[in-house]
Structure formats: C-alpha cells, structure tokens
Short mmCIF file of C-alpha atoms and ligand atoms in Angstrom, two decimals:
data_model
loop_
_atom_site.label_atom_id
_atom_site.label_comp_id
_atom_site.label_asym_id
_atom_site.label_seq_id
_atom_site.Cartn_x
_atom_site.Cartn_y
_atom_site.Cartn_z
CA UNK A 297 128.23 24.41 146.42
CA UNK A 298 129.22 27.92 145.48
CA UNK A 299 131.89 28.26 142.94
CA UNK A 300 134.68 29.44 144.76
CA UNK A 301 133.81 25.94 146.76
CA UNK A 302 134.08 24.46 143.89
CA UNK A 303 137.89 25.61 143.25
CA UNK A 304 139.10 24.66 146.72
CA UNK A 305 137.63 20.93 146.39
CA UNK A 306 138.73 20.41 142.68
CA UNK A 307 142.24 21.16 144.12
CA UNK A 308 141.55 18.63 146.86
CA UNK A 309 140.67 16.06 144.63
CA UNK A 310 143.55 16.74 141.72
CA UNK A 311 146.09 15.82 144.45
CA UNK A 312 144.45 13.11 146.09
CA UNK A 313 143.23 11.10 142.98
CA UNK A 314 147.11 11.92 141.55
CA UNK A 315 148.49 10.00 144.66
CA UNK A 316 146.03 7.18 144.68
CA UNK A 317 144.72 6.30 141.19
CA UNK A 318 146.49 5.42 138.07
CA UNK A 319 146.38 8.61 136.47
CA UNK A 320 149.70 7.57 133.59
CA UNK A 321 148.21 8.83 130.21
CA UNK A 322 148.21 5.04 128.19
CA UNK A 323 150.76 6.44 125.32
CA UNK A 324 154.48 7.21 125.80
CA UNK A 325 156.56 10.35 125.98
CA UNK A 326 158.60 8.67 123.30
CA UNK A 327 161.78 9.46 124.52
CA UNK A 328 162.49 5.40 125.05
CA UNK A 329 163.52 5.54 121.57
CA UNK A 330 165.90 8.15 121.50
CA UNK A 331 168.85 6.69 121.88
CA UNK A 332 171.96 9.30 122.88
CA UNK A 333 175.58 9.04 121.20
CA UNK A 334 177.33 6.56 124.02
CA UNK A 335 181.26 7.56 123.90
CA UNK A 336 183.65 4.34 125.54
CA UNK A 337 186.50 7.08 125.99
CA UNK A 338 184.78 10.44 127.22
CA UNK A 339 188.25 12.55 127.74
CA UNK A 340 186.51 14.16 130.75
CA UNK A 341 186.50 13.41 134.56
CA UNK A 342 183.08 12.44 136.03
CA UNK A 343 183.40 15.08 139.20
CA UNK A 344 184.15 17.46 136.52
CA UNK A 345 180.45 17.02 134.89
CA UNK A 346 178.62 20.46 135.07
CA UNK A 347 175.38 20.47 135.40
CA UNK A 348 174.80 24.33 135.81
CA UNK A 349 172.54 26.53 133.25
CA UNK A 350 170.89 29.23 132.97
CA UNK A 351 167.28 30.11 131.43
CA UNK A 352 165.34 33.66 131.29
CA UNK A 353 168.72 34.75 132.58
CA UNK A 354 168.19 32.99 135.68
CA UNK A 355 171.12 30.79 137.14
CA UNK A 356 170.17 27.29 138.28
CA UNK A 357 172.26 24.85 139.18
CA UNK A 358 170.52 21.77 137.42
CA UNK A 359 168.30 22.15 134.52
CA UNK A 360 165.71 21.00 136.65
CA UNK A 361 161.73 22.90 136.92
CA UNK A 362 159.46 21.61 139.40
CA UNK A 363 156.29 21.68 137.19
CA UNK A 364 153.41 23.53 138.05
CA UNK A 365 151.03 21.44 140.72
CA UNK A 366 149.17 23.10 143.48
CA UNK A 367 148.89 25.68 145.92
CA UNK A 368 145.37 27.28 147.69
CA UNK A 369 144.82 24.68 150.22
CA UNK A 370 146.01 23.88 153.60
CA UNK A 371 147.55 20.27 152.02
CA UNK A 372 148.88 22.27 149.16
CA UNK A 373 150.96 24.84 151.59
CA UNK A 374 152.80 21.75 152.46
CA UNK A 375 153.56 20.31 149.64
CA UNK A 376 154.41 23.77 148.05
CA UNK A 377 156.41 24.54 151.04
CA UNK A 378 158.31 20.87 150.73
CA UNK A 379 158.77 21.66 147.04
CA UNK A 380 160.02 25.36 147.56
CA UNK A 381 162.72 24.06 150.54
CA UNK A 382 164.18 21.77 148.65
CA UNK A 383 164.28 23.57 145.30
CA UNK A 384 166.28 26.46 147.00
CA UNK A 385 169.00 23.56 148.26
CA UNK A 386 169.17 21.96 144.94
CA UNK A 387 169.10 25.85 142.83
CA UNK A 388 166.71 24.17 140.34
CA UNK A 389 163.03 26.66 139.48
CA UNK A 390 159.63 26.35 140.25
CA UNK A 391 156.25 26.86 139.31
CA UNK A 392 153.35 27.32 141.22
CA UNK A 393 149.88 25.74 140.79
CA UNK A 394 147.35 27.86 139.24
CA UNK A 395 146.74 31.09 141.28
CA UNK A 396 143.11 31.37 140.80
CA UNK A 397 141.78 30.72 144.26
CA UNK A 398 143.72 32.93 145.37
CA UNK A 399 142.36 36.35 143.43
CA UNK A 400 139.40 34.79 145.11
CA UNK A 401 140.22 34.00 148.96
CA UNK A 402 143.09 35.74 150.81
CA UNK A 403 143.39 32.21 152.62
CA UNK A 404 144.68 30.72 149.88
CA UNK A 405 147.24 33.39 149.30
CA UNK A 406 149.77 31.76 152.20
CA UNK A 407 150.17 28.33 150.00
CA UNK A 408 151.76 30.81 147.08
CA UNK A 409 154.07 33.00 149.29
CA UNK A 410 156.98 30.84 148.79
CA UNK A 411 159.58 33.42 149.28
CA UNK A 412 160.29 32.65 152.70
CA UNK A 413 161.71 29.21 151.94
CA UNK A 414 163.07 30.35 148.34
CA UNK A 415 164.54 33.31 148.04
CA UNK A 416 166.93 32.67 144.88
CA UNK A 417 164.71 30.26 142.76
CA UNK A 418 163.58 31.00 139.51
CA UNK A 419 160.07 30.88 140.63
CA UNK A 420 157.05 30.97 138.14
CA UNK A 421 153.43 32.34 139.06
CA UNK A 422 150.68 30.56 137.17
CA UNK A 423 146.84 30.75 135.63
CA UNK A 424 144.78 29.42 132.88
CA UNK A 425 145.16 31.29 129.99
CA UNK A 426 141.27 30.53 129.37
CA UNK A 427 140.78 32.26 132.65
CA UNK A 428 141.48 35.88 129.87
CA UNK A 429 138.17 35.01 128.79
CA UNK A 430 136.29 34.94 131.77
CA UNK A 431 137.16 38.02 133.62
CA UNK A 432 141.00 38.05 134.45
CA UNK A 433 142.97 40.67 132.69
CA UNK A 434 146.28 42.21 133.45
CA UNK A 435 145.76 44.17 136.56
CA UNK A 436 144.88 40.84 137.87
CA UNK A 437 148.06 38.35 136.26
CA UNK A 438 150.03 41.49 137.44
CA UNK A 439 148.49 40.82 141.24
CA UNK A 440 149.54 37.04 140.85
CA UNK A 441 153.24 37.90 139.70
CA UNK A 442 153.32 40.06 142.75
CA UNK A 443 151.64 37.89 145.33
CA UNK A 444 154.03 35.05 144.91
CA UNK A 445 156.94 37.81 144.04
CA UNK A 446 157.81 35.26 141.06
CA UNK A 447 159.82 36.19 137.97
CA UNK A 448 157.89 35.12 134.93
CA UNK A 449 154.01 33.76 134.55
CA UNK A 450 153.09 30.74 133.37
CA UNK A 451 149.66 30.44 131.55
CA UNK A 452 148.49 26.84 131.06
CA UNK A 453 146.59 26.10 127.76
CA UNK A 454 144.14 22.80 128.93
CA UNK A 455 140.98 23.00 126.11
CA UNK A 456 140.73 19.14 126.82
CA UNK A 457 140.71 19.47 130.37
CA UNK A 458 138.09 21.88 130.81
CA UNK A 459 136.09 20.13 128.38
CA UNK A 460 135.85 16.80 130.58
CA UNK A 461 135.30 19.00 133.42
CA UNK A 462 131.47 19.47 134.26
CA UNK A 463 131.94 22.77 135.53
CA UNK A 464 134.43 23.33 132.99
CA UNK A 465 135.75 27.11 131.40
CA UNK A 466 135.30 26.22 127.70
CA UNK A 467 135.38 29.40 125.66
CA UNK A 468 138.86 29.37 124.35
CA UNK A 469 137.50 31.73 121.19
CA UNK A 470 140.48 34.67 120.66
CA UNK A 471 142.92 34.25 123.40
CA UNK A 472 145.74 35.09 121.42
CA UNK A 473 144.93 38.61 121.24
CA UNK A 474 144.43 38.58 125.13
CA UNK A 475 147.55 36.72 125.39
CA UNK A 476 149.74 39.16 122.88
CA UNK A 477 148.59 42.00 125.08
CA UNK A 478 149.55 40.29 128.48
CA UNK A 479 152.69 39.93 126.89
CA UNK A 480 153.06 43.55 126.03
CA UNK A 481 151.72 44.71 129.44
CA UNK A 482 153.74 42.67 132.09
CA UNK A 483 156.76 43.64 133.29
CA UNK A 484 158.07 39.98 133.57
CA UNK A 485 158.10 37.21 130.92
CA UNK A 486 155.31 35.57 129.75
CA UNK A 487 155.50 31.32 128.90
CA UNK A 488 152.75 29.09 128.07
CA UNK A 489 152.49 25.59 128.94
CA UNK A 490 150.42 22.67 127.65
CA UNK A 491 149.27 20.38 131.14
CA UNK A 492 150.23 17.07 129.55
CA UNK A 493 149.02 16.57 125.33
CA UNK A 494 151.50 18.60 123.89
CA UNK A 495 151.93 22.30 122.18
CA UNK A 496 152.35 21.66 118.22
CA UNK A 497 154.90 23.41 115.79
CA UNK A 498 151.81 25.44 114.80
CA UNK A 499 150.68 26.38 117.96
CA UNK A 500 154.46 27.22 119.18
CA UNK A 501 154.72 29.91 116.17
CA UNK A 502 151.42 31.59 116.69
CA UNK A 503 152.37 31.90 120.66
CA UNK A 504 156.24 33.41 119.77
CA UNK A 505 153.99 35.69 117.66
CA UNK A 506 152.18 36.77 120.18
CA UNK A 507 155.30 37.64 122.06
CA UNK A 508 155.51 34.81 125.31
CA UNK A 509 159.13 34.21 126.35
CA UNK A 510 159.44 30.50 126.05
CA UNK A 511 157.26 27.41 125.63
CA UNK A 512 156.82 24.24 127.52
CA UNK A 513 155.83 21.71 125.29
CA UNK A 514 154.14 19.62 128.20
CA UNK A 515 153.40 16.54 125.81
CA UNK A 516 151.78 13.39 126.48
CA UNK A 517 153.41 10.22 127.97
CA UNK A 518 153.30 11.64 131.90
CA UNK A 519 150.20 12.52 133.96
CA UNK A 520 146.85 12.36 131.66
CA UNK A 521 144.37 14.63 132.87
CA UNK A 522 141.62 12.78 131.19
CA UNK A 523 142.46 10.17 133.39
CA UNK A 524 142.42 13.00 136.22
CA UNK A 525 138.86 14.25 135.63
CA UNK A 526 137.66 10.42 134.72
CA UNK A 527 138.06 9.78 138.49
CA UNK A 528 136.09 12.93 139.70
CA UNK A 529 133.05 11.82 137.84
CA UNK A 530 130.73 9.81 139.10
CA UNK A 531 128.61 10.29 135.98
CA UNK A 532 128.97 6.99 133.75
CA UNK A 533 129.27 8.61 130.53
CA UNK A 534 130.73 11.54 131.73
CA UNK A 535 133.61 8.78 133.10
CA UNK A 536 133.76 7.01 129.41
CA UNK A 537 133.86 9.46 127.72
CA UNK A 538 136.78 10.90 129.72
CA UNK A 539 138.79 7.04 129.54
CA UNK A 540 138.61 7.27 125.57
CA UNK A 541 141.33 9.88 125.83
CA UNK A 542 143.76 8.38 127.77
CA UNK A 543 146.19 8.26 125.20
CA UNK A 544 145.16 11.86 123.33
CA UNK A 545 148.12 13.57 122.47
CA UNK A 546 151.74 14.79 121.26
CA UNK A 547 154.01 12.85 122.96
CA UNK A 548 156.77 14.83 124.32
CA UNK A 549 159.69 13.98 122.29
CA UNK A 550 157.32 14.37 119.03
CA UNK A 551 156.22 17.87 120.43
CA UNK A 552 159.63 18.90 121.73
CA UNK A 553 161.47 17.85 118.24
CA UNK A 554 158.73 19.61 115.95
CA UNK A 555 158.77 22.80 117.99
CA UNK A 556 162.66 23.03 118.06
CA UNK A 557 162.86 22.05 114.52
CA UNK A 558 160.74 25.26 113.21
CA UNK A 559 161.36 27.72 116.38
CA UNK A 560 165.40 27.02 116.97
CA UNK A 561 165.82 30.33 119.24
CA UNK A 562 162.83 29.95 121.67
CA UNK A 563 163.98 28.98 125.07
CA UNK A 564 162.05 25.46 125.24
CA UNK A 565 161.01 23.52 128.67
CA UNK A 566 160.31 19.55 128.02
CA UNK A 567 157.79 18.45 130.04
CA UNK A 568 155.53 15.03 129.83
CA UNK A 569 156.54 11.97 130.97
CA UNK A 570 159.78 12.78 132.54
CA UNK A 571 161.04 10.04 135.19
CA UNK A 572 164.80 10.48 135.18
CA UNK A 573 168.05 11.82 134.75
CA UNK A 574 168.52 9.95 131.45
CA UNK A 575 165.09 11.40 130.36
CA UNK A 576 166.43 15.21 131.07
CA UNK A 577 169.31 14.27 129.02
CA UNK A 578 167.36 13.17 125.69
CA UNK A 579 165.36 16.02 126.33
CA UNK A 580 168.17 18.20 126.31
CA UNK A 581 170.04 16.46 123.07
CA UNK A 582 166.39 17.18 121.65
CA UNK A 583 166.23 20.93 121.58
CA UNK A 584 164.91 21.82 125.29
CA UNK A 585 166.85 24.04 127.89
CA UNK A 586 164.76 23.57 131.16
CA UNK A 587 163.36 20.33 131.41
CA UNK A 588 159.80 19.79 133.74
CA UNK A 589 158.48 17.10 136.40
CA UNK A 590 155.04 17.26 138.11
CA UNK A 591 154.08 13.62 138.47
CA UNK A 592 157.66 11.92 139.75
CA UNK A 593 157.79 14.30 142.78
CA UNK A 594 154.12 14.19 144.06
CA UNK A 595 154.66 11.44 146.43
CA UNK A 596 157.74 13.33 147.96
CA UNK A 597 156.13 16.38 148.00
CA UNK A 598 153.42 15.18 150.12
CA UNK A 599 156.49 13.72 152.74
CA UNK A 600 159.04 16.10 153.66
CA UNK A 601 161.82 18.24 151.99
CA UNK A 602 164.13 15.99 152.45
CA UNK A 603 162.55 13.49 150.12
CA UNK A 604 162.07 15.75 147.64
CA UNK A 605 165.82 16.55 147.50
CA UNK A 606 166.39 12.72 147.44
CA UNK A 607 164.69 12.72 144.42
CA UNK A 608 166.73 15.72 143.11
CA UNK A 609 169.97 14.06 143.93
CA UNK A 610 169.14 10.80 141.80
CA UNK A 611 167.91 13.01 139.37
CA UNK A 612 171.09 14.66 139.22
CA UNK A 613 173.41 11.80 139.97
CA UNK A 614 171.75 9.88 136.72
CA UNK A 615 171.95 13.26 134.60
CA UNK A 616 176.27 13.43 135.66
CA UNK A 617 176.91 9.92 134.59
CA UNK A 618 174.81 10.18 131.25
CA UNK A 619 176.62 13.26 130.53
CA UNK A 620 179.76 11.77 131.62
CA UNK A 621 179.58 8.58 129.11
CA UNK A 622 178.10 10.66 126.58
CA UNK A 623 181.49 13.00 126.78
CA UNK A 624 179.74 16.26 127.82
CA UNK A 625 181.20 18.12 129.83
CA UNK A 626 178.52 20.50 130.39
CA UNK A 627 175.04 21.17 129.42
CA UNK A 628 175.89 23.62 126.13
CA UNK A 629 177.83 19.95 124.96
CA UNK A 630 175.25 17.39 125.89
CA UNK A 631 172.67 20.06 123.50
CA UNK A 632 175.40 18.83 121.04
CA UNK A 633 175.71 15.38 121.70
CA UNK A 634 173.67 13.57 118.73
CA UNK A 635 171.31 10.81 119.32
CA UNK A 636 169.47 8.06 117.24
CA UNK A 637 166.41 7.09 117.32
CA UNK A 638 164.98 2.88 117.63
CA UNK A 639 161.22 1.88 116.67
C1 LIG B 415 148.63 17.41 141.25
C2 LIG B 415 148.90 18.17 139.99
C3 LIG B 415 148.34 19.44 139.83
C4 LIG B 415 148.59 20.20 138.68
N1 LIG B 415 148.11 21.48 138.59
C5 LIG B 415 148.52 22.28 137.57
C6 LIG B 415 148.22 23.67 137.56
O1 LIG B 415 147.56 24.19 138.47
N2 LIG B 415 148.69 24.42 136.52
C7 LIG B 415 149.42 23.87 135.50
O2 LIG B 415 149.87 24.59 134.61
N3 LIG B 415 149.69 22.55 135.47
C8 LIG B 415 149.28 21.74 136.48
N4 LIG B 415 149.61 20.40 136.48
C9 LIG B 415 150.20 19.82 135.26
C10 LIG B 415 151.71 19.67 135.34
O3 LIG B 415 152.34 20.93 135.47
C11 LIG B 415 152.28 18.93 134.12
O4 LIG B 415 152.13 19.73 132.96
C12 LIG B 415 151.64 17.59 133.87
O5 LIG B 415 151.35 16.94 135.08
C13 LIG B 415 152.52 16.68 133.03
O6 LIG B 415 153.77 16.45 133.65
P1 LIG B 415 154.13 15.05 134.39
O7 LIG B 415 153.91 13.96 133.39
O8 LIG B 415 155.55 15.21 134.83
O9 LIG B 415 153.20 14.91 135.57
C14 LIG B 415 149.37 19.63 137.63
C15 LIG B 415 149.94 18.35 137.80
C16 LIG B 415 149.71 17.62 138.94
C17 LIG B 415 150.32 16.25 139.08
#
C-alpha cells in the first residue's frame, strides 16, 4: 500500500476502533478530586449565569473546543460537517483533524472546508508538529490555515504515538527551532497540543519561548492512544508492547495545575478526560480558559447535528448550575472560585 494509502486507512481505522473498542487510557484525569468551593446562598439568579468568554480574542459563547479528531475521508466530512453545524449554533470553537492528507489529495480537502456550515467559529487548522521534520515547512502550514480559512494552527506533539505506530514519523530531534520560526512566519497564532499524556511545566516554558500563542495541556485520563494503535496491530508484541502504556502520562489536572502554576499569562486549553459540565468547571477553577472534548462527542458526531448540540446543551446546562451553586456569576468568577482537593 502506498503511503498516501496508508494516511487515508489509518484515519479509517482511528475512528472506527474509537467507536467500537475500549480505547479509555487506564489512569484518571484527576479532576475527581478537585473538589470546587460549594456556596448554600449564591446571591445570584441561575438564568443570570453567563457562560460567555472569549480566547485569542475570539468570542464564544461557552468555553467549549471541539478537540481536534478527523477530517480527509468521506466518513470524516460527516462527522466534521455534524461537528461544524452544531458548533456554529452553540458559538463554541473547533479544531480540525490533522490536515496532512490533504497537502497530499485534493479529495480530502472537502472534509476541512468547514466554512460553509461555520462561518463565526473560532476554527483551528491542524498538523503534527513532527511532520517540520519530514518535509512540511511554512509555505505548506500557511496552505492548511488557508484551506480550511481557520484562525490559528494547532500542531499536535504525539512522540508516543508515532512510536507505537509501525509506520510511525519518529524523528522529533530540533523541532523547537522549526516551531519558533513557524511562529514568527504565520500570520495567525500558533498553539500546540499534547493528543492525550500531557504537556509538562517544562515543556510549556520552552514552547512560550518559542513564541506559540497558547497551550493545550491534553493530559491523560481521556482517550489513550496507546490503546488506539494497540488495536491496529495485529503484531503480538507490537500489541503488548502498546497495552503497557495504557496508563502513561500527566493526568490533566496534574498537567493543567503545573503549567498554570509557572506560566500564569498563557492562554491555557484543558483537555484529557473531559466528560462534563462539572469537569469544564474544575478545569476552569484550575487555571484553563478554553476547555477541550474529543472522545465524549464521537458517538454524536457520527449521528447527526442535532445530537451533537444535545450534548452541548447538557454540557452547558451542568456548567450553569455548577457555576450557579458555586456563586459565579460568570466565567472571570468561577476562575476565582477556590477548590480543594480529596485523595
Ligand atoms: C477519532 C479521534 C481522532 C483524533 N485525531 C487527532 C488529530 O488528527 N490531531 C490531533 O491533534 N488530535 C487528535 N485527536 C486527539 C484529541 O484531539 C484529544 O487530544 C484526545 O483524544 C484526548 O481528548 P479526549 O480524552 O477528550 O478524547 C483525535 C481524537 C480522536 C478521538
């Protein structure tokens, strides 16, 4: 199978063994012991709750980010389309699936030109940042921004992905350079995102160095993608080897609390892990602004819009009344709120 092939069926399989297998990393997020600051006598009104925001001076209405999934395939135009419907209802952002099938077929470019069904989002394009070592380079993130007519790029950081991958893009020797220059070079902000074991303090201040816009801590606790690429195998070892790092990882909350902690002014996306409305809000009273879901809308994505904004209106129902009995008016407040933590 030729390479290019290759890309289109890995895609395939991502979303198929994500719907059918149990693909839940076998350590937490750790954001069941954060505990928020209940308040018995709020002093606000509960249809008074705002849940409005803003991040990269974009508006949204909930501080809500589809995480990046898919796009490139005929089943991914769906689901992207789905996604991209109901984000626009809801005013919450979005981020495409990586982008490099589509530098490679024109086919695939349909399943990333959202802009038809999303005209106000906050809409993020997306690629590999390993993919700066094996022949992208600006002209080329530039083409991906401007294909999908997003505002900012997202470049995943996966070193333990494509290392359990058999055709996987290992050489992750001096990307910051190539990243610090990306940074310099595109007209629109540049964030980086881990896919699901976490970005460290350390990590976080060497990227801010290099100039990205925000980080999205992506911990561990949500989707494992060890788990992912254990169920592509059919190779024995290749499959044990994969199952020993089910629970390899910062789990969110740890990642999210250590990169706040030493990088207070970096706009900050919690991702990992994230179920429900109660979950944004302990991410929020932890340090994030924007708060990321890939997992918990997958099986709505796959149905119809509609289901997708079901999910959105829980989401956003639960986030109102934890706000609401945690006496926060708005989402500047609930940042505000305190919390404890339980073993
Ligand atoms: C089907 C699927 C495909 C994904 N593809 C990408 C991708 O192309 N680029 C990326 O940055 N992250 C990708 N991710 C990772 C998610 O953006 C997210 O970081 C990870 O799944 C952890 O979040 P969760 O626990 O809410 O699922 C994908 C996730 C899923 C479920």
């Amino acid at each position: 199978m030729s390479e290019k092939s290759e890309i289109f069926r890995r895609k395939n399989d991502h979303v198929r063994i994500n719907l059918e297998e149990d693909v839940q990393s076998s350590t937490t997020s750790g954001l069941e012991h954060i505990v928020l600051n209940h308040c018995a006598l709020p002093e606000i009104s509960l249809e008074n709750v705002d849940l409005s925001t803003s991040f990269l001076n974009h508006k949204l209405k909930m501080p809500l980010l589809i995480s990046s999934m898919t796009g490139g395939t005929q089943e991914s135009e769906r689901i992207n389309t789905n996604l991209a419907l109901a984000a626009q209802s809801a005013g919450v952002a979005m981020g495409l699936g990586s982008q490099r099938a589509a530098l490679e077929r024109t086919a695939a470019l349909s399943s990333f030109r959202l802009r038809r069904f999303a005209p106000d989002i906050l809409l993020f394009a997306n690629i590999g940042a390993v993919q700066l070592n094996y022949g992208i380079g600006v002209v080329e993130c530039r083409e991906l921004v401007e294909m999908a007519t997003a505002d900012a790029l997202i470049l995943h950081l996966n070193p333990l992905q494509e290392a359990l991958q058999p055709e996987g893009d290992t050489n992750f020797d001096h990307l910051l350079p190539k990243i610090n220059h990306l940074c310099r070079s595109l007209s629109v902000p540049v964030v980086v995102k881990e896919v699901g074991w976490g970005i460290s303090d350390k990590v976080a201040v060497q990227l801010i160095e290099a100039g990205v816009a925000a980080i999205d801590v992506a911990g561990a606790g949500g989707t494992s993608w060890s788990q992912v690429e254990m169920f592509r195998t059919a190779d024995e070892t290749s499959r044990r080897i994969a199952s020993h790092f089910r629970n390899w990882g910062i789990p969110t909350a740890q990642a999210l609390r250590s990169v706040h902690r030493l990088n207070p002014g970096i706009p900050l996306i919690a991702s990992g892990g994230l179920k429900t409305g109660i979950d944004i809000a302990k991410c929020l009273a932890l340090g994030a602004d924007l708060c990321g879901m890939a997992g918990r809308l997958l099986h709505s994505a796959t149905t119809s819009a509609e289901e997708v904004t079901n999910v959105f209106n829980e989401l956003s129902k639960e986030l109102r009344i934890c706000m609401f009995v945690c006496g926060a008016s708005d989402i500047e407040s609930l940042k505000n709120i305190g919390y404890s933590e339980n073993d």
